[in-house]
Amino acid sequence: MMRPPAMPGLTGHLLVLTVLAIVMGVIAIDHHVAPQVQYVSPATRVSLNDATAAELALLPGIGPRRAEAMIQWRTLHGPWTNVDNVANVPGIGPITVAQIAPWASVEMPAGEPQP
């Protein structure tokens, strides 16, 4: 069986490029800084009944999509009377409710009667 003619220097270049790619990947991984997620602090409780989508998105586990779903649910069903009722929003379950509970309140918006 005959081998194809070797391309002079190509093997060496490929080896150098492969090693360089591996080293650069390792360096990138070693120096990678995980993005910092900013949540509101427990001292700054978010009123689920008064908050904007941007404010709701700051709650742990919520983000922009779930915040919009919360706004839609609140618009259709009225204000929450209990933080646990957030589990009624599609895509939000008991684990997420437990995550947001220390940061959330159900204070009524100004001018709204208490149920």
Short mmCIF file of N, CA, C and O in Angstrom, two decimals:
data_model
loop_
_atom_site.label_atom_id
_atom_site.label_comp_id
_atom_site.label_asym_id
_atom_site.label_seq_id
_atom_site.Cartn_x
_atom_site.Cartn_y
_atom_site.Cartn_z
N MET A 1 0.85 -1.17 0.00
CA MET A 1 0.00 0.00 0.00
C MET A 1 0.90 1.24 0.00
O MET A 1 1.80 1.36 0.83
N MET A 2 0.58 2.14 -0.88
CA MET A 2 1.40 3.33 -1.01
C MET A 2 0.79 4.48 -0.22
O MET A 2 -0.42 4.64 -0.18
N ARG A 3 1.64 5.23 0.42
CA ARG A 3 1.21 6.43 1.14
C ARG A 3 1.18 7.60 0.19
O ARG A 3 2.02 7.71 -0.69
N PRO A 4 0.23 8.53 0.41
CA PRO A 4 0.27 9.74 -0.42
C PRO A 4 1.51 10.55 -0.07
O PRO A 4 2.03 10.46 1.04
N PRO A 5 1.97 11.33 -1.01
CA PRO A 5 3.18 12.10 -0.72
C PRO A 5 2.94 13.08 0.43
O PRO A 5 1.88 13.69 0.52
N ALA A 6 3.91 13.16 1.29
CA ALA A 6 3.80 14.06 2.45
C ALA A 6 3.96 15.50 2.00
O ALA A 6 4.72 15.80 1.09
N MET A 7 3.20 16.35 2.65
CA MET A 7 3.35 17.78 2.38
C MET A 7 4.37 18.29 3.38
O MET A 7 4.12 18.23 4.59
N PRO A 8 5.48 18.77 2.89
CA PRO A 8 6.54 19.17 3.81
C PRO A 8 6.07 20.26 4.77
O PRO A 8 5.49 21.25 4.38
N GLY A 9 6.26 20.02 6.04
CA GLY A 9 5.97 21.00 7.08
C GLY A 9 4.52 21.06 7.52
O GLY A 9 4.20 21.65 8.54
N LEU A 10 3.61 20.47 6.75
CA LEU A 10 2.19 20.56 7.10
C LEU A 10 1.90 19.83 8.40
O LEU A 10 1.18 20.35 9.25
N THR A 11 2.49 18.66 8.59
CA THR A 11 2.26 17.91 9.82
C THR A 11 2.75 18.69 11.03
O THR A 11 2.06 18.77 12.03
N GLY A 12 3.89 19.29 10.91
CA GLY A 12 4.43 20.08 12.01
C GLY A 12 3.55 21.29 12.31
O GLY A 12 3.29 21.61 13.46
N HIS A 13 3.05 21.95 11.28
CA HIS A 13 2.18 23.10 11.47
C HIS A 13 0.87 22.69 12.13
O HIS A 13 0.36 23.39 13.02
N LEU A 14 0.32 21.58 11.67
CA LEU A 14 -0.93 21.11 12.27
C LEU A 14 -0.74 20.76 13.74
O LEU A 14 -1.59 21.06 14.58
N LEU A 15 0.38 20.15 14.06
CA LEU A 15 0.67 19.80 15.44
C LEU A 15 0.80 21.06 16.29
O LEU A 15 0.21 21.17 17.37
N VAL A 16 1.52 22.05 15.77
CA VAL A 16 1.68 23.31 16.51
C VAL A 16 0.34 23.99 16.70
O VAL A 16 0.00 24.48 17.79
N LEU A 17 -0.49 24.05 15.66
CA LEU A 17 -1.80 24.67 15.76
C LEU A 17 -2.71 23.93 16.74
O LEU A 17 -3.45 24.54 17.50
N THR A 18 -2.64 22.61 16.72
CA THR A 18 -3.46 21.82 17.64
C THR A 18 -3.04 22.07 19.08
O THR A 18 -3.88 22.31 19.96
N VAL A 19 -1.75 22.05 19.33
CA VAL A 19 -1.24 22.31 20.68
C VAL A 19 -1.59 23.72 21.12
O VAL A 19 -2.04 23.96 22.25
N LEU A 20 -1.46 24.68 20.21
CA LEU A 20 -1.79 26.07 20.52
C LEU A 20 -3.28 26.21 20.86
O LEU A 20 -3.63 26.89 21.82
N ALA A 21 -4.13 25.55 20.09
CA ALA A 21 -5.57 25.61 20.35
C ALA A 21 -5.89 25.01 21.72
O ALA A 21 -6.71 25.55 22.47
N ILE A 22 -5.25 23.91 22.05
CA ILE A 22 -5.48 23.28 23.36
C ILE A 22 -5.01 24.20 24.48
O ILE A 22 -5.72 24.43 25.45
N VAL A 23 -3.82 24.76 24.33
CA VAL A 23 -3.28 25.65 25.36
C VAL A 23 -4.17 26.88 25.52
O VAL A 23 -4.50 27.30 26.63
N MET A 24 -4.59 27.46 24.41
CA MET A 24 -5.45 28.65 24.49
C MET A 24 -6.78 28.31 25.15
O MET A 24 -7.33 29.09 25.91
N GLY A 25 -7.31 27.13 24.84
CA GLY A 25 -8.55 26.71 25.48
C GLY A 25 -8.38 26.56 26.97
O GLY A 25 -9.24 26.97 27.75
N VAL A 26 -7.27 25.98 27.40
CA VAL A 26 -7.01 25.82 28.82
C VAL A 26 -6.85 27.18 29.49
O VAL A 26 -7.40 27.43 30.56
N ILE A 27 -6.14 28.07 28.84
CA ILE A 27 -5.96 29.40 29.41
C ILE A 27 -7.31 30.10 29.52
O ILE A 27 -7.63 30.71 30.53
N ALA A 28 -8.13 29.98 28.48
CA ALA A 28 -9.45 30.63 28.50
C ALA A 28 -10.31 30.05 29.62
O ALA A 28 -11.02 30.77 30.30
N ILE A 29 -10.23 28.74 29.82
CA ILE A 29 -11.01 28.11 30.88
C ILE A 29 -10.49 28.54 32.25
O ILE A 29 -11.25 28.88 33.13
N ASP A 30 -9.16 28.56 32.42
CA ASP A 30 -8.59 28.92 33.70
C ASP A 30 -8.92 30.36 34.08
O ASP A 30 -9.10 30.68 35.24
N HIS A 31 -8.97 31.24 33.11
CA HIS A 31 -9.18 32.65 33.39
C HIS A 31 -10.63 33.09 33.20
O HIS A 31 -10.93 34.26 33.27
N HIS A 32 -11.48 32.13 32.95
CA HIS A 32 -12.89 32.45 32.75
C HIS A 32 -13.51 32.88 34.08
O HIS A 32 -13.34 32.24 35.09
N VAL A 33 -14.20 33.96 34.04
CA VAL A 33 -14.88 34.45 35.23
C VAL A 33 -16.37 34.23 35.01
O VAL A 33 -16.93 34.70 34.03
N ALA A 34 -16.98 33.49 35.91
CA ALA A 34 -18.41 33.22 35.79
C ALA A 34 -19.18 34.53 35.91
O ALA A 34 -18.83 35.38 36.72
N PRO A 35 -20.21 34.68 35.09
CA PRO A 35 -20.99 35.91 35.19
C PRO A 35 -21.67 36.01 36.55
O PRO A 35 -22.14 35.02 37.09
N GLN A 36 -21.66 37.19 37.08
CA GLN A 36 -22.28 37.42 38.38
C GLN A 36 -23.75 37.75 38.17
O GLN A 36 -24.07 38.66 37.42
N VAL A 37 -24.62 37.00 38.79
CA VAL A 37 -26.04 37.26 38.70
C VAL A 37 -26.40 38.18 39.86
O VAL A 37 -26.04 37.92 41.00
N GLN A 38 -27.07 39.26 39.54
CA GLN A 38 -27.42 40.21 40.58
C GLN A 38 -28.88 40.03 40.96
O GLN A 38 -29.76 40.14 40.13
N TYR A 39 -29.10 39.71 42.20
CA TYR A 39 -30.44 39.60 42.74
C TYR A 39 -30.66 40.73 43.73
O TYR A 39 -29.72 41.31 44.24
N VAL A 40 -31.91 41.01 44.00
CA VAL A 40 -32.20 41.99 45.03
C VAL A 40 -31.84 41.36 46.37
O VAL A 40 -31.85 40.15 46.52
N SER A 41 -31.51 42.16 47.33
CA SER A 41 -31.17 41.62 48.64
C SER A 41 -32.44 41.43 49.45
O SER A 41 -33.46 42.07 49.18
N PRO A 42 -32.42 40.54 50.46
CA PRO A 42 -33.61 40.34 51.28
C PRO A 42 -34.11 41.63 51.93
O PRO A 42 -35.28 41.74 52.23
N ALA A 43 -33.23 42.61 52.12
CA ALA A 43 -33.66 43.88 52.71
C ALA A 43 -34.53 44.68 51.73
O ALA A 43 -35.27 45.55 52.13
N THR A 44 -34.41 44.36 50.46
CA THR A 44 -35.18 45.05 49.43
C THR A 44 -36.22 44.08 48.90
O THR A 44 -35.99 43.40 47.91
N ARG A 45 -37.34 44.00 49.56
CA ARG A 45 -38.38 43.07 49.14
C ARG A 45 -39.14 43.65 47.95
O ARG A 45 -39.40 44.83 47.87
N VAL A 46 -39.49 42.78 47.02
CA VAL A 46 -40.20 43.17 45.82
C VAL A 46 -41.68 42.86 46.02
O VAL A 46 -42.05 41.74 46.35
N SER A 47 -42.52 43.87 45.82
CA SER A 47 -43.96 43.65 45.90
C SER A 47 -44.43 42.99 44.61
O SER A 47 -44.37 43.59 43.54
N LEU A 48 -44.87 41.76 44.70
CA LEU A 48 -45.31 41.03 43.52
C LEU A 48 -46.50 41.71 42.84
O LEU A 48 -46.72 41.53 41.65
N ASN A 49 -47.27 42.45 43.61
CA ASN A 49 -48.47 43.09 43.07
C ASN A 49 -48.20 44.47 42.47
O ASN A 49 -49.08 45.04 41.83
N ASP A 50 -47.02 44.99 42.67
CA ASP A 50 -46.72 46.35 42.23
C ASP A 50 -45.49 46.42 41.33
O ASP A 50 -45.27 47.43 40.69
N ALA A 51 -44.72 45.36 41.27
CA ALA A 51 -43.43 45.37 40.58
C ALA A 51 -43.60 45.33 39.06
O ALA A 51 -44.55 44.73 38.54
N THR A 52 -42.65 45.95 38.39
CA THR A 52 -42.58 45.87 36.93
C THR A 52 -41.93 44.54 36.55
O THR A 52 -41.35 43.84 37.40
N ALA A 53 -41.98 44.20 35.26
CA ALA A 53 -41.33 42.98 34.79
C ALA A 53 -39.84 43.03 35.06
O ALA A 53 -39.23 42.03 35.44
N ALA A 54 -39.23 44.21 34.89
CA ALA A 54 -37.78 44.35 35.14
C ALA A 54 -37.45 44.08 36.61
O ALA A 54 -36.44 43.46 36.92
N GLU A 55 -38.32 44.54 37.51
CA GLU A 55 -38.09 44.31 38.94
C GLU A 55 -38.31 42.84 39.29
O GLU A 55 -37.53 42.26 40.06
N LEU A 56 -39.34 42.23 38.73
CA LEU A 56 -39.59 40.80 39.00
C LEU A 56 -38.45 39.93 38.46
O LEU A 56 -38.10 38.93 39.06
N ALA A 57 -37.87 40.34 37.35
CA ALA A 57 -36.78 39.57 36.74
C ALA A 57 -35.55 39.50 37.64
O ALA A 57 -34.71 38.62 37.47
N LEU A 58 -35.43 40.41 38.61
CA LEU A 58 -34.30 40.38 39.53
C LEU A 58 -34.44 39.31 40.60
O LEU A 58 -33.47 38.99 41.29
N LEU A 59 -35.62 38.75 40.76
CA LEU A 59 -35.82 37.71 41.76
C LEU A 59 -35.12 36.42 41.34
O LEU A 59 -35.07 36.10 40.14
N PRO A 60 -34.57 35.66 42.29
CA PRO A 60 -33.85 34.43 41.94
C PRO A 60 -34.75 33.45 41.19
O PRO A 60 -35.88 33.19 41.60
N GLY A 61 -34.26 32.94 40.08
CA GLY A 61 -34.98 31.94 39.32
C GLY A 61 -36.08 32.49 38.43
O GLY A 61 -36.80 31.72 37.80
N ILE A 62 -36.25 33.80 38.35
CA ILE A 62 -37.34 34.36 37.55
C ILE A 62 -36.85 34.74 36.15
O ILE A 62 -37.18 34.07 35.19
N GLY A 63 -36.10 35.77 36.00
CA GLY A 63 -35.64 36.18 34.67
C GLY A 63 -36.76 36.84 33.86
O GLY A 63 -37.91 36.90 34.30
N PRO A 64 -36.42 37.33 32.68
CA PRO A 64 -37.37 38.11 31.88
C PRO A 64 -38.63 37.35 31.44
O PRO A 64 -39.72 37.88 31.49
N ARG A 65 -38.48 36.11 31.00
CA ARG A 65 -39.64 35.34 30.53
C ARG A 65 -40.65 35.07 31.64
O ARG A 65 -41.85 35.25 31.47
N ARG A 66 -40.15 34.59 32.75
CA ARG A 66 -41.06 34.30 33.87
C ARG A 66 -41.65 35.59 34.43
O ARG A 66 -42.80 35.60 34.86
N ALA A 67 -40.88 36.66 34.42
CA ALA A 67 -41.40 37.95 34.90
C ALA A 67 -42.58 38.38 34.03
O ALA A 67 -43.61 38.84 34.55
N GLU A 68 -42.45 38.24 32.72
CA GLU A 68 -43.56 38.59 31.82
C GLU A 68 -44.77 37.70 32.08
O GLU A 68 -45.91 38.16 32.05
N ALA A 69 -44.52 36.40 32.32
CA ALA A 69 -45.62 35.48 32.62
C ALA A 69 -46.32 35.89 33.92
O ALA A 69 -47.55 35.80 34.03
N MET A 70 -45.54 36.35 34.90
CA MET A 70 -46.12 36.81 36.17
C MET A 70 -46.99 38.05 35.95
O MET A 70 -48.08 38.15 36.52
N ILE A 71 -46.51 38.96 35.13
CA ILE A 71 -47.29 40.17 34.84
C ILE A 71 -48.60 39.79 34.14
O ILE A 71 -49.67 40.30 34.48
N GLN A 72 -48.52 38.89 33.17
CA GLN A 72 -49.73 38.45 32.46
C GLN A 72 -50.72 37.79 33.42
O GLN A 72 -51.91 38.05 33.37
N TRP A 73 -50.21 36.92 34.30
CA TRP A 73 -51.09 36.24 35.26
C TRP A 73 -51.74 37.28 36.18
O TRP A 73 -52.94 37.22 36.43
N ARG A 74 -50.93 38.20 36.67
CA ARG A 74 -51.45 39.23 37.58
C ARG A 74 -52.51 40.10 36.89
O ARG A 74 -53.52 40.47 37.50
N THR A 75 -52.31 40.40 35.62
CA THR A 75 -53.27 41.20 34.86
C THR A 75 -54.60 40.45 34.70
O THR A 75 -55.68 41.04 34.82
N LEU A 76 -54.52 39.16 34.43
CA LEU A 76 -55.73 38.36 34.24
C LEU A 76 -56.45 38.02 35.53
O LEU A 76 -57.69 37.98 35.57
N HIS A 77 -55.71 37.75 36.59
CA HIS A 77 -56.30 37.21 37.82
C HIS A 77 -56.33 38.18 39.00
O HIS A 77 -56.89 37.86 40.04
N GLY A 78 -55.70 39.31 38.87
CA GLY A 78 -55.67 40.27 39.96
C GLY A 78 -54.49 40.03 40.88
O GLY A 78 -53.66 39.15 40.65
N PRO A 79 -54.40 40.82 41.95
CA PRO A 79 -53.23 40.77 42.83
C PRO A 79 -53.14 39.45 43.60
O PRO A 79 -54.13 38.80 43.88
N TRP A 80 -51.90 39.11 43.92
CA TRP A 80 -51.65 37.94 44.74
C TRP A 80 -51.98 38.26 46.19
O TRP A 80 -51.73 39.38 46.65
N THR A 81 -52.50 37.28 46.89
CA THR A 81 -52.73 37.44 48.32
C THR A 81 -51.71 36.66 49.13
O THR A 81 -51.63 36.81 50.34
N ASN A 82 -50.92 35.82 48.45
CA ASN A 82 -49.94 34.97 49.11
C ASN A 82 -48.82 34.68 48.11
O ASN A 82 -49.09 34.40 46.95
N VAL A 83 -47.58 34.71 48.56
CA VAL A 83 -46.43 34.44 47.68
C VAL A 83 -46.54 33.03 47.09
O VAL A 83 -46.18 32.81 45.93
N ASP A 84 -47.08 32.08 47.84
CA ASP A 84 -47.20 30.70 47.35
C ASP A 84 -48.07 30.61 46.10
O ASP A 84 -47.92 29.68 45.30
N ASN A 85 -48.97 31.57 45.90
CA ASN A 85 -49.86 31.54 44.73
C ASN A 85 -49.12 31.80 43.43
O ASN A 85 -49.67 31.59 42.35
N VAL A 86 -47.87 32.24 43.50
CA VAL A 86 -47.08 32.45 42.29
C VAL A 86 -46.89 31.13 41.56
O VAL A 86 -46.68 31.10 40.34
N ALA A 87 -47.00 30.02 42.26
CA ALA A 87 -46.89 28.70 41.63
C ALA A 87 -48.00 28.47 40.62
O ALA A 87 -47.91 27.55 39.81
N ASN A 88 -49.04 29.30 40.60
CA ASN A 88 -50.10 29.19 39.60
C ASN A 88 -49.67 29.70 38.24
O ASN A 88 -50.34 29.45 37.24
N VAL A 89 -48.57 30.43 38.18
CA VAL A 89 -48.07 30.96 36.92
C VAL A 89 -47.40 29.82 36.15
O VAL A 89 -46.55 29.12 36.71
N PRO A 90 -47.79 29.61 34.89
CA PRO A 90 -47.14 28.55 34.10
C PRO A 90 -45.62 28.75 34.05
O PRO A 90 -45.13 29.85 33.82
N GLY A 91 -44.88 27.67 34.32
CA GLY A 91 -43.43 27.73 34.31
C GLY A 91 -42.80 28.03 35.65
O GLY A 91 -41.59 28.03 35.78
N ILE A 92 -43.63 28.28 36.66
CA ILE A 92 -43.11 28.54 38.01
C ILE A 92 -43.67 27.48 38.94
O ILE A 92 -44.88 27.30 39.02
N GLY A 93 -42.78 26.80 39.63
CA GLY A 93 -43.20 25.75 40.54
C GLY A 93 -42.79 26.04 41.97
O GLY A 93 -42.29 27.13 42.28
N PRO A 94 -43.01 25.07 42.84
CA PRO A 94 -42.73 25.28 44.26
C PRO A 94 -41.26 25.58 44.58
O PRO A 94 -40.98 26.30 45.54
N ILE A 95 -40.35 25.06 43.80
CA ILE A 95 -38.92 25.34 44.06
C ILE A 95 -38.63 26.82 43.80
O ILE A 95 -37.97 27.48 44.62
N THR A 96 -39.14 27.34 42.69
CA THR A 96 -38.93 28.76 42.40
C THR A 96 -39.62 29.63 43.43
O THR A 96 -39.07 30.64 43.87
N VAL A 97 -40.82 29.23 43.85
CA VAL A 97 -41.53 30.00 44.87
C VAL A 97 -40.71 30.05 46.15
O VAL A 97 -40.58 31.11 46.78
N ALA A 98 -40.11 28.92 46.53
CA ALA A 98 -39.27 28.90 47.73
C ALA A 98 -38.05 29.80 47.57
O ALA A 98 -37.61 30.44 48.53
N GLN A 99 -37.51 29.89 46.35
CA GLN A 99 -36.35 30.74 46.10
C GLN A 99 -36.70 32.22 46.23
O GLN A 99 -35.91 33.01 46.72
N ILE A 100 -37.89 32.61 45.75
CA ILE A 100 -38.24 34.03 45.76
C ILE A 100 -38.88 34.48 47.07
O ILE A 100 -38.93 35.68 47.35
N ALA A 101 -39.38 33.55 47.87
CA ALA A 101 -40.14 33.91 49.07
C ALA A 101 -39.42 34.91 49.99
O ALA A 101 -40.05 35.86 50.46
N PRO A 102 -38.12 34.75 50.27
CA PRO A 102 -37.46 35.72 51.16
C PRO A 102 -37.36 37.13 50.56
O PRO A 102 -37.16 38.09 51.28
N TRP A 103 -37.49 37.23 49.25
CA TRP A 103 -37.31 38.50 48.56
C TRP A 103 -38.62 39.14 48.12
O TRP A 103 -38.63 40.23 47.59
N ALA A 104 -39.73 38.42 48.27
CA ALA A 104 -41.00 38.88 47.72
C ALA A 104 -42.01 39.19 48.81
O ALA A 104 -41.99 38.60 49.89
N SER A 105 -42.91 40.12 48.49
CA SER A 105 -44.03 40.41 49.37
C SER A 105 -45.28 40.53 48.51
O SER A 105 -45.19 40.62 47.29
N VAL A 106 -46.43 40.52 49.16
CA VAL A 106 -47.69 40.66 48.43
C VAL A 106 -48.41 41.94 48.85
O VAL A 106 -49.63 41.99 48.86
N GLU A 107 -47.64 42.96 49.17
CA GLU A 107 -48.25 44.24 49.51
C GLU A 107 -49.09 44.70 48.34
O GLU A 107 -48.73 44.54 47.19
N MET A 108 -50.22 45.28 48.65
CA MET A 108 -51.11 45.76 47.61
C MET A 108 -50.59 47.08 47.05
O MET A 108 -50.01 47.89 47.77
N PRO A 109 -50.78 47.29 45.75
CA PRO A 109 -50.38 48.58 45.17
C PRO A 109 -51.14 49.72 45.82
O PRO A 109 -52.24 49.53 46.34
N ALA A 110 -50.55 50.88 45.79
CA ALA A 110 -51.21 52.05 46.38
C ALA A 110 -52.58 52.26 45.75
O ALA A 110 -52.73 52.18 44.54
N GLY A 111 -53.58 52.46 46.57
CA GLY A 111 -54.94 52.70 46.09
C GLY A 111 -55.76 51.45 45.91
O GLY A 111 -56.96 51.53 45.63
N GLU A 112 -55.17 50.28 46.05
CA GLU A 112 -55.91 49.02 45.91
C GLU A 112 -56.48 48.63 47.27
O GLU A 112 -55.78 48.69 48.29
N PRO A 113 -57.75 48.20 47.31
CA PRO A 113 -58.31 47.75 48.58
C PRO A 113 -57.73 46.40 48.97
O PRO A 113 -57.39 45.58 48.11
N GLN A 114 -57.57 46.17 50.26
CA GLN A 114 -57.10 44.88 50.74
C GLN A 114 -58.23 43.85 50.60
O GLN A 114 -59.37 44.17 50.87
N PRO A 115 -57.95 42.64 50.14
CA PRO A 115 -59.01 41.63 49.99
C PRO A 115 -59.54 41.14 51.32
O PRO A 115 -58.95 41.21 52.33
#
